[in-house]
CSV table of C-alpha atoms in Angstrom, one decimal:
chain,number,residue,atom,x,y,z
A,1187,UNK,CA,90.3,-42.4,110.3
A,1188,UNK,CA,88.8,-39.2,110.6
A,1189,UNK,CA,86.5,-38.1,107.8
A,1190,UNK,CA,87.9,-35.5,105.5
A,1191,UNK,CA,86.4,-31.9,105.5
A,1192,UNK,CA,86.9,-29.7,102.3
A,1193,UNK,CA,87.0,-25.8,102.8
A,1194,UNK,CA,83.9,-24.6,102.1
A,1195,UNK,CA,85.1,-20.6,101.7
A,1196,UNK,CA,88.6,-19.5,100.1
A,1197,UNK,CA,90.3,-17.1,102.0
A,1198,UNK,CA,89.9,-13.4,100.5
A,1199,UNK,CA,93.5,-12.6,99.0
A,1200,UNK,CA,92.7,-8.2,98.8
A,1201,UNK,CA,96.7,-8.2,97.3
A,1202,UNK,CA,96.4,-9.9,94.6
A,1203,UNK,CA,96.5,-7.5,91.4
A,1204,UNK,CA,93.0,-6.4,89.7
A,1205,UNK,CA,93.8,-5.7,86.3
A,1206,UNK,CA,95.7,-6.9,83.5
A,1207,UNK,CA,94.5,-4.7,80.6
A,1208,UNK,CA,97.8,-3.9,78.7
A,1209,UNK,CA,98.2,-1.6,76.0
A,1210,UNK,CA,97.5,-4.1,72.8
A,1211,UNK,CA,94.4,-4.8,74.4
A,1212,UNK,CA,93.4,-1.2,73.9
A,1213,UNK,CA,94.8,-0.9,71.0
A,1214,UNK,CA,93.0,-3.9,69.8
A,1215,UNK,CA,89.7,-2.9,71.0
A,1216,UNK,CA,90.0,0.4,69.4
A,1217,UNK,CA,91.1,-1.3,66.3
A,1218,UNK,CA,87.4,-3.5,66.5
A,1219,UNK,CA,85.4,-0.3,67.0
A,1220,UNK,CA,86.7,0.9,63.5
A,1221,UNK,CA,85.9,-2.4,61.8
A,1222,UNK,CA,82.6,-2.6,63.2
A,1223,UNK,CA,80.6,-1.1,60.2
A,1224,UNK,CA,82.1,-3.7,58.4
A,1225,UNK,CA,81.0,-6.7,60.1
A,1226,UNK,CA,77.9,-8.7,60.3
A,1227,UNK,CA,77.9,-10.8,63.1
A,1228,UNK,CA,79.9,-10.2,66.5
A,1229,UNK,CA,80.9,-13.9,67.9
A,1230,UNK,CA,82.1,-13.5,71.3
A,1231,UNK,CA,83.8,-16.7,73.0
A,1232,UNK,CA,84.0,-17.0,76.6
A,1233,UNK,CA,85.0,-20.2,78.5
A,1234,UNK,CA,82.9,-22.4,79.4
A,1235,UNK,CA,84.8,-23.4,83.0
A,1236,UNK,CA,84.3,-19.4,83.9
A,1237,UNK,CA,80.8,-18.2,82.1
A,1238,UNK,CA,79.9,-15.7,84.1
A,1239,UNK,CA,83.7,-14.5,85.1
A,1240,UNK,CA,85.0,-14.4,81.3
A,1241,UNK,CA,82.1,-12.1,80.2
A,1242,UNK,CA,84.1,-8.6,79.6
A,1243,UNK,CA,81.1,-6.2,79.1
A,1244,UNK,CA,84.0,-3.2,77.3
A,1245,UNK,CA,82.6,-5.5,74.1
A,1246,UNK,CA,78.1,-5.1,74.8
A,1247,UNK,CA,79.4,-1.3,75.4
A,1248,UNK,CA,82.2,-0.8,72.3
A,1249,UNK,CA,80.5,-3.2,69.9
A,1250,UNK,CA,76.7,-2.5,70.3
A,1251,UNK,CA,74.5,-2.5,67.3
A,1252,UNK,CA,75.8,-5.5,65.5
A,1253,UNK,CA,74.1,-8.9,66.3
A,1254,UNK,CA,75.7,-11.3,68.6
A,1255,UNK,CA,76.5,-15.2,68.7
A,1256,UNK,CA,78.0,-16.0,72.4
A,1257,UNK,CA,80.0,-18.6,72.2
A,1258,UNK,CA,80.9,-21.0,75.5
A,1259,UNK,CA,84.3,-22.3,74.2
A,1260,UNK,CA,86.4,-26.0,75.9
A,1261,UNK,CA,83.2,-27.5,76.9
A,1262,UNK,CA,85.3,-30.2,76.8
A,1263,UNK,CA,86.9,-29.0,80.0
A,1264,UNK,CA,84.2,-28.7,82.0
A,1265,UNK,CA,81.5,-30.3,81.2
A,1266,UNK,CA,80.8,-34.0,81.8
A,1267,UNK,CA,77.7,-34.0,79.5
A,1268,UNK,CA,75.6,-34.6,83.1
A,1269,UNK,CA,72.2,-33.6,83.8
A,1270,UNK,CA,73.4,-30.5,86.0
A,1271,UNK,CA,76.0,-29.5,83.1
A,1272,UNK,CA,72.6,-29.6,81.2
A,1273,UNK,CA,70.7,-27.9,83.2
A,1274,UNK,CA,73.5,-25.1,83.2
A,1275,UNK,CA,73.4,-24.4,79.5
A,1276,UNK,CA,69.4,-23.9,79.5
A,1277,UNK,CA,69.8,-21.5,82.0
A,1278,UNK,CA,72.9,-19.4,80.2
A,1279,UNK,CA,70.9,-19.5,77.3
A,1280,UNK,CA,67.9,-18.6,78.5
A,1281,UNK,CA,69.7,-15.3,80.5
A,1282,UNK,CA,71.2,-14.2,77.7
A,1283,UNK,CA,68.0,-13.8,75.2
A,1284,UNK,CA,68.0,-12.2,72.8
A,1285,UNK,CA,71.7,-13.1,71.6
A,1286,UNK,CA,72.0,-16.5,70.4
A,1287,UNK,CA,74.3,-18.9,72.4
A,1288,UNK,CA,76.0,-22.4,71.3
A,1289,UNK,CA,79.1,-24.3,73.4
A,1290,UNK,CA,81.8,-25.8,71.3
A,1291,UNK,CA,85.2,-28.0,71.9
A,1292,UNK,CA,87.2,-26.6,69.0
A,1293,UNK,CA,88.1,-30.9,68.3
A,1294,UNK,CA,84.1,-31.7,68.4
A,1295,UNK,CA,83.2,-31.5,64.8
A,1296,UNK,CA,79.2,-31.5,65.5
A,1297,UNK,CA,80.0,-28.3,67.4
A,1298,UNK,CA,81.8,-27.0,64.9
A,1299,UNK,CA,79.5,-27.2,62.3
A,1300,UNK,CA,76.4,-25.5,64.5
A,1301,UNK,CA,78.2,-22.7,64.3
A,1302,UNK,CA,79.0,-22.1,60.8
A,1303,UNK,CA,75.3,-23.4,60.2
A,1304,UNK,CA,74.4,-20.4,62.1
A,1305,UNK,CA,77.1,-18.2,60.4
A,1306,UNK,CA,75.0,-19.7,57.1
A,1307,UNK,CA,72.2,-18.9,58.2
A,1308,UNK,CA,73.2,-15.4,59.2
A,1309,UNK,CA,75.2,-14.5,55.9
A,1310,UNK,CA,72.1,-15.7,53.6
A,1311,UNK,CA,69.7,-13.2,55.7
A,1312,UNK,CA,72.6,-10.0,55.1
A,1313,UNK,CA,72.3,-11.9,51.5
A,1314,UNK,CA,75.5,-9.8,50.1
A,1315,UNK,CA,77.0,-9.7,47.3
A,1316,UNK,CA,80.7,-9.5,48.5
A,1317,UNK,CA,80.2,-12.1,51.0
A,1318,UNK,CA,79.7,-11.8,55.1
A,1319,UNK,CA,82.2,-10.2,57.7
A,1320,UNK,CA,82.4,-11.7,61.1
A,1321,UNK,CA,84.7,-10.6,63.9
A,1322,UNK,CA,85.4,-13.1,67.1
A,1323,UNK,CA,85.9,-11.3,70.0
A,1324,UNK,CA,87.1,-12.3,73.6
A,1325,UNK,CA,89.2,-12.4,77.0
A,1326,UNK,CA,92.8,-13.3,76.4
A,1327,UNK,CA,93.2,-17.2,75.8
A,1328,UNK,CA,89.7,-17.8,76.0
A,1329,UNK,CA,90.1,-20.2,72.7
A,1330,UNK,CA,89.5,-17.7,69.8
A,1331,UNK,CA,91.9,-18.4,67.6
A,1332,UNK,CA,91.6,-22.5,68.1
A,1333,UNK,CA,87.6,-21.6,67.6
A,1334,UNK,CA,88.9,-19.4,64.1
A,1335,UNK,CA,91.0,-22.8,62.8
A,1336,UNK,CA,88.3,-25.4,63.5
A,1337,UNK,CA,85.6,-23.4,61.9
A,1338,UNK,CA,88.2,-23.1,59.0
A,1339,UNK,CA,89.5,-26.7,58.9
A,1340,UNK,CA,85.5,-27.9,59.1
A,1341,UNK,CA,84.2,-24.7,56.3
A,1342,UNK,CA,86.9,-24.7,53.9
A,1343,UNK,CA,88.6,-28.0,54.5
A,1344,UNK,CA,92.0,-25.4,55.2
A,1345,UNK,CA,94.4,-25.7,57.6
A,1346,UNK,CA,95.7,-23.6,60.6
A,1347,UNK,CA,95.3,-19.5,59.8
A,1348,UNK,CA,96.1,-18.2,63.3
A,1349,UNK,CA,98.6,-18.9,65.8
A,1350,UNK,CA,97.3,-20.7,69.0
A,1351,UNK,CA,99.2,-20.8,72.9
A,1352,UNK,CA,99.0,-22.0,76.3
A,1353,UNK,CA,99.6,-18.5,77.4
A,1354,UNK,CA,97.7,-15.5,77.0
A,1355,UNK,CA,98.6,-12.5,74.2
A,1356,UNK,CA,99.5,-15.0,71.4
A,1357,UNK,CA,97.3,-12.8,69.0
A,1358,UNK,CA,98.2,-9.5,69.5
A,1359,UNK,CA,97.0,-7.2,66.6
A,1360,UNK,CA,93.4,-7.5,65.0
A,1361,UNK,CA,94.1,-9.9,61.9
A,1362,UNK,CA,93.1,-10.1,58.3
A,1363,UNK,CA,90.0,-12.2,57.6
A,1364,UNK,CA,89.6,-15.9,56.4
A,1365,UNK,CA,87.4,-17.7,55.1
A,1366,UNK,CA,84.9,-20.0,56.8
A,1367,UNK,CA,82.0,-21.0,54.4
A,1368,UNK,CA,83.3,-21.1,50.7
A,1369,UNK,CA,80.3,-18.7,48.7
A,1370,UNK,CA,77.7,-19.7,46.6
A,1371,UNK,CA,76.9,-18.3,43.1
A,1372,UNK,CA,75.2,-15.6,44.6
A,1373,UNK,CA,77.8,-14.5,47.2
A,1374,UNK,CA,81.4,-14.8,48.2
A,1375,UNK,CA,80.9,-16.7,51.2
A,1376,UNK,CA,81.6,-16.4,54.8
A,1377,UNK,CA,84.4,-14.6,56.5
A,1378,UNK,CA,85.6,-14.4,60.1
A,1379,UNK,CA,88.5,-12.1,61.6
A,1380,UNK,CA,90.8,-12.8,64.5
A,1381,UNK,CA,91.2,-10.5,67.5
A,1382,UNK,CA,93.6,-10.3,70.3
A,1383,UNK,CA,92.3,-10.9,73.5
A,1384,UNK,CA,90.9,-8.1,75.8
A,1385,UNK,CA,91.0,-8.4,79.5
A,1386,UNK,CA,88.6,-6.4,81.7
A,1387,UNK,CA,89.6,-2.8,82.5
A,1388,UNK,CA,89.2,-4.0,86.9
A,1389,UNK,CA,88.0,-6.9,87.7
A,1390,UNK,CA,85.2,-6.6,90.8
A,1391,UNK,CA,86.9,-9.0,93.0
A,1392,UNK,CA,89.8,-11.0,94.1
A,1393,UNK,CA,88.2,-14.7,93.7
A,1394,UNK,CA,87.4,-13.6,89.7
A,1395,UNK,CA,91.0,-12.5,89.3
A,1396,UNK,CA,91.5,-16.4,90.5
A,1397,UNK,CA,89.5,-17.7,88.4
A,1398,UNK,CA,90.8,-15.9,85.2
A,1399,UNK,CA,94.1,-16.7,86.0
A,1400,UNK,CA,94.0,-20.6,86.7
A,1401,UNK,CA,92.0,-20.6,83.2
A,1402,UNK,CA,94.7,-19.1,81.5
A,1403,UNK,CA,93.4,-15.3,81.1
A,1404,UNK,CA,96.5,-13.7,82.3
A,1405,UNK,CA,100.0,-14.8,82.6
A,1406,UNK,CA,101.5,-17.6,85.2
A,1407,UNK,CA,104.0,-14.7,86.3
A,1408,UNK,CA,101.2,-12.2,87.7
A,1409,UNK,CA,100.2,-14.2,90.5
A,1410,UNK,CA,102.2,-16.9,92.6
A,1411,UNK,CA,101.8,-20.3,91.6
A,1412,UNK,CA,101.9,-21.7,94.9
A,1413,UNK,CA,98.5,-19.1,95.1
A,1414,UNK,CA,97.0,-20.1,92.3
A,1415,UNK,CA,97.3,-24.3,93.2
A,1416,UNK,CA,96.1,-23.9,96.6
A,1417,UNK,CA,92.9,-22.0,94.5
A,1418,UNK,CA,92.7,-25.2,92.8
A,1419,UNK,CA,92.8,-27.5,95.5
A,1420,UNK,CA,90.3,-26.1,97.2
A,1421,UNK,CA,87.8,-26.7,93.7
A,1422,UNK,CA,89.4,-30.1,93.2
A,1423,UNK,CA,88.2,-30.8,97.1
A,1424,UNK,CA,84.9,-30.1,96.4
A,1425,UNK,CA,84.5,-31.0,93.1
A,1426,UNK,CA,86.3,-34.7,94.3
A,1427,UNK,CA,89.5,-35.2,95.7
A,1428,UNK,CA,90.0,-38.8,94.4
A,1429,UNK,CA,90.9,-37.1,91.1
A,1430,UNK,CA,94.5,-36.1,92.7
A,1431,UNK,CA,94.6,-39.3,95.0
A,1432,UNK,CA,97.5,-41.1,93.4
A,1433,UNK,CA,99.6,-37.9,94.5
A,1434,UNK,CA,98.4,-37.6,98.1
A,1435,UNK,CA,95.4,-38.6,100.0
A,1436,UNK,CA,92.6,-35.7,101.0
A,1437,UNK,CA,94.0,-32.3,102.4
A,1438,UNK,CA,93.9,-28.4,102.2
A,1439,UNK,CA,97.0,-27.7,103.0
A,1440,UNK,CA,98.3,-26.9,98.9
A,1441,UNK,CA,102.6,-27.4,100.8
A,1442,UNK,CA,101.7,-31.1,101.7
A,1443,UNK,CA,100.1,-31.9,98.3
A,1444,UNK,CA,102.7,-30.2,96.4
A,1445,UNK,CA,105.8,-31.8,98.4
A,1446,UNK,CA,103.9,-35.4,97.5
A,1447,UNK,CA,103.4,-34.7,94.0
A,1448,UNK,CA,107.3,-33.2,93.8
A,1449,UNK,CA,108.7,-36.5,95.3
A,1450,UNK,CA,106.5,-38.6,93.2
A,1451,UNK,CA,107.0,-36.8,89.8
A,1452,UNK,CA,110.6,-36.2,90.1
A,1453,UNK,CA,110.5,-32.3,90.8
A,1454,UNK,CA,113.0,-32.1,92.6
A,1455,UNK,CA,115.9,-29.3,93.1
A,1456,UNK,CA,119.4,-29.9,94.2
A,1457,UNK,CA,119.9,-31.8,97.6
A,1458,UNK,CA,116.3,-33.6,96.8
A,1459,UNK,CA,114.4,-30.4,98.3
A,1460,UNK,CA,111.0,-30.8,96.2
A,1461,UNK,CA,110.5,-27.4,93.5
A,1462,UNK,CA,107.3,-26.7,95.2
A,1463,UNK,CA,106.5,-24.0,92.0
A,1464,UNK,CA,107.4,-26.1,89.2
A,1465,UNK,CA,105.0,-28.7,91.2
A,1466,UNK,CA,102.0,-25.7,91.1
A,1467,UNK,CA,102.5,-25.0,87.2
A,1468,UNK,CA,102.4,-28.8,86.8
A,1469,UNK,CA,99.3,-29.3,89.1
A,1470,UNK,CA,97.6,-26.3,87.7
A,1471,UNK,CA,98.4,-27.5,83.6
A,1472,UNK,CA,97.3,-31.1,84.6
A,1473,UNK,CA,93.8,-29.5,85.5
A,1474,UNK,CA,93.5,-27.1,82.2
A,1475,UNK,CA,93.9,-30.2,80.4
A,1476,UNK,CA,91.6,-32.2,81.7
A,1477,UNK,CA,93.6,-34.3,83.3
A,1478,UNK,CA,91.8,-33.3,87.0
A,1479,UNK,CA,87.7,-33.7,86.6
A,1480,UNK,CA,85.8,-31.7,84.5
A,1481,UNK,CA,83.6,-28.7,86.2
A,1482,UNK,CA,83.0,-25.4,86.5
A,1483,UNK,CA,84.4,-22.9,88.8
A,1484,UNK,CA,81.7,-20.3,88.7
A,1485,UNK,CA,78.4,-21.3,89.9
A,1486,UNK,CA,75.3,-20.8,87.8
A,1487,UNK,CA,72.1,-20.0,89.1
A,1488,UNK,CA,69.6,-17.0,88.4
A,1489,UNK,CA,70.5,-15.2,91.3
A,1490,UNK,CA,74.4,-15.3,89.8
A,1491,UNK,CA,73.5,-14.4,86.5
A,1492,UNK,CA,71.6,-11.2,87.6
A,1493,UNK,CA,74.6,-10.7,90.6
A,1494,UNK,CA,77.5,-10.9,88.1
A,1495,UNK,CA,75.9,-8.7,85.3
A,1496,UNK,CA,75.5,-5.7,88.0
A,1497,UNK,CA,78.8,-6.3,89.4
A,1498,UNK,CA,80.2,-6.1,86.1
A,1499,UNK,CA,78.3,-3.6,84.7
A,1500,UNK,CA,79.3,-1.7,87.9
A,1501,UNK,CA,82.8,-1.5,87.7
A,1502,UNK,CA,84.2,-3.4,84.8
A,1503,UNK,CA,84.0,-0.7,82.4
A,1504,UNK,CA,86.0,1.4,84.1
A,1505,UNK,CA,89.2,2.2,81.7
A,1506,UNK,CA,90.6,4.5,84.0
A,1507,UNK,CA,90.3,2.3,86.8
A,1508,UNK,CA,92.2,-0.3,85.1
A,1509,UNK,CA,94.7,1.9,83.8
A,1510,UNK,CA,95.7,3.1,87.5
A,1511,UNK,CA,95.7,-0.8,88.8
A,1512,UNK,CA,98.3,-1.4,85.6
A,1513,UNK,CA,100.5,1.9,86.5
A,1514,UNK,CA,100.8,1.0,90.7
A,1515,UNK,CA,101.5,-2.5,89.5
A,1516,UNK,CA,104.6,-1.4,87.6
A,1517,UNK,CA,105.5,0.8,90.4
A,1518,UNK,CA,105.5,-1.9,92.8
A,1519,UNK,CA,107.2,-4.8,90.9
A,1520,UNK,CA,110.1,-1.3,89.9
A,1521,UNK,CA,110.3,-0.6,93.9
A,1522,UNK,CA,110.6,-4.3,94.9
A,1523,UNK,CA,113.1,-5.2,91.7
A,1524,UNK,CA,115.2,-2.4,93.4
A,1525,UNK,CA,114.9,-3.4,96.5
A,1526,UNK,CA,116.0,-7.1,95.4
A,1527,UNK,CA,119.3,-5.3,93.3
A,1528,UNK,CA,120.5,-3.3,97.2
């Protein structure tokens, strides 16, 4: 039998869409801005399976001059508490000196309570009579609002404040605040406020617009499924393709693992054909959950750091950029819709 091979390069895919920054996300971002003489602490959550590629720099630029706590959020999800995952973390940390950093699985307690220590911590410092204002800022679905409800569950001993969703754009509008740390005699305690997520204006290239999807960043409707599992495949392959192995044995071809998993899962459309999209939504969920080994998709080393921070700093921050991707997307998806109706 001959030995299996993974792809070691994905191909480029230069039509996918760069942008998804819709007009809430604006909105909300302009709505932050305001609020920002109110608040004490910025804590911006990124996900831990994409650190580098979930960093939007619109927030270092908008919401400068307020101290920040970076949180890595599901390190559930890809972490396997191994010594590289370790290694990892020192070196994100150490990058991102001077703001502090912590990783957190919104279920993990221990986690839980290192950040409110340092919320503590940080409202005693401010030392305020009407309490401390926090804001929690980041990309769409990136776990803010399931960060906002453990922090409030493991503070107050409260339950749910803010609605939580597979798909991105659940939170929509900047919310009202709730409370994290009940206040001392001396204070009101701690505060934190929801945010709707903001994507980044243009993203620098194809593979990140990958990435941000199969995390959950933008919607299963802007790019094909079918697209989007063969992304994964080609991580699960190297990452170890055992972990899909009761499906299909070892391949890159995305059709024959889908048509497998179809006929073995029972997704199948009339006549038996198998649904080879509601096989790729299935595949792809099965992996956000867990369910597919545990790792990260961007890789972290110094040279990455210092690569992705110019790249974004380059041409992430370009609104108008963004806002002409959005405008020829709507124009295409108008032309082909009328296309499809003649």
């Amino acid at each position: 039998m001959a030995t299996f091979i993974p792809r070691q390069v994905f191909p480029t895919l230069d039509s996918l869409p760069r942008s998804y920054f819709l007009g809430h996300h604006k909105a909300g971002l302009d709505k932050m801005k305001t609020m920002l003489s109110h608040t004490d602490l910025v804590i911006e959550c990124r996900d831990y399976r994409i650190p580098l590629t979930s960093r939007n720099p619109l927030f270092e630029e908008n919401l400068a001059g307020r101290e920040r706590l970076i949180v890595y959020t599901k390190q559930d999800l890809g972490s396997a508490g191994q010594h590289r995952d370790k290694t990892r973390e020192r070196l994100i940390q150490d990058f991102q000196r001077p703001s502090a950093v912590l990783f957190s699985d919104y279920k993990d307690k221990s986690s839980i309570r290192k950040i409110l220590e340092f919320a503590r911590t940080h409202a005693a410092v401010a030392d305020s009579l009407t309490g401390s204002r926090m804001m929690v800022v980041g990309m769409p679905n990136v776990g803010k609002s399931s960060l906002l409800n453990a922090l409030r569950g493991v503070g107050v001993h409260k339950g749910k404040a803010a609605h939580t969703g597979a798909q991105p754009g659940v939170t929509r509008k900047v919310g009202t605040t709730v409370k994290i740390i009940e206040g001392e005699e001396s204070g009101e305690g701690v505060y934190l406020m929801d945010t709707p997520g903001v994507f980044i204006p243009y993203v620098p290239n194809a593979e990140a617009m990958l990435k941000l999807a199969l995390c959950g960043s933008v919607k299963d409707t802007i790019i094909a499924p079918t697209t989007l599992a063969d992304y994964l495949l080609y991580h699960l392959n190297l990452y170890d393709p055992v972990v899909y192995g009761e499906y299909e044995s070892p391949t890159n071809d995305i059709v024959q693992l889908l048509d497998a998993l179809a006929r073995k899962t029972g997704r199948l459309q009339k006549g038996g054909t198998p649904d080879l999209e509601a096989s790729a939504l299935w595949l792809i969920q099965r992996w956000r959950n867990g369910h597919l080994g545990r790792f990260v998709l961007d890789e972290v080393t110094p040279a990455t750091l210092e690569a992705e921070t110019r790249a974004n700093d380059s041409v992430g921050i370009s609104l108008s950029q963004g806002r002409k991707m959005m405008k020829e997307l709507r124009k295409q998806k108008s032309r082909q819709k009328h296309l499809d109706t003649h």
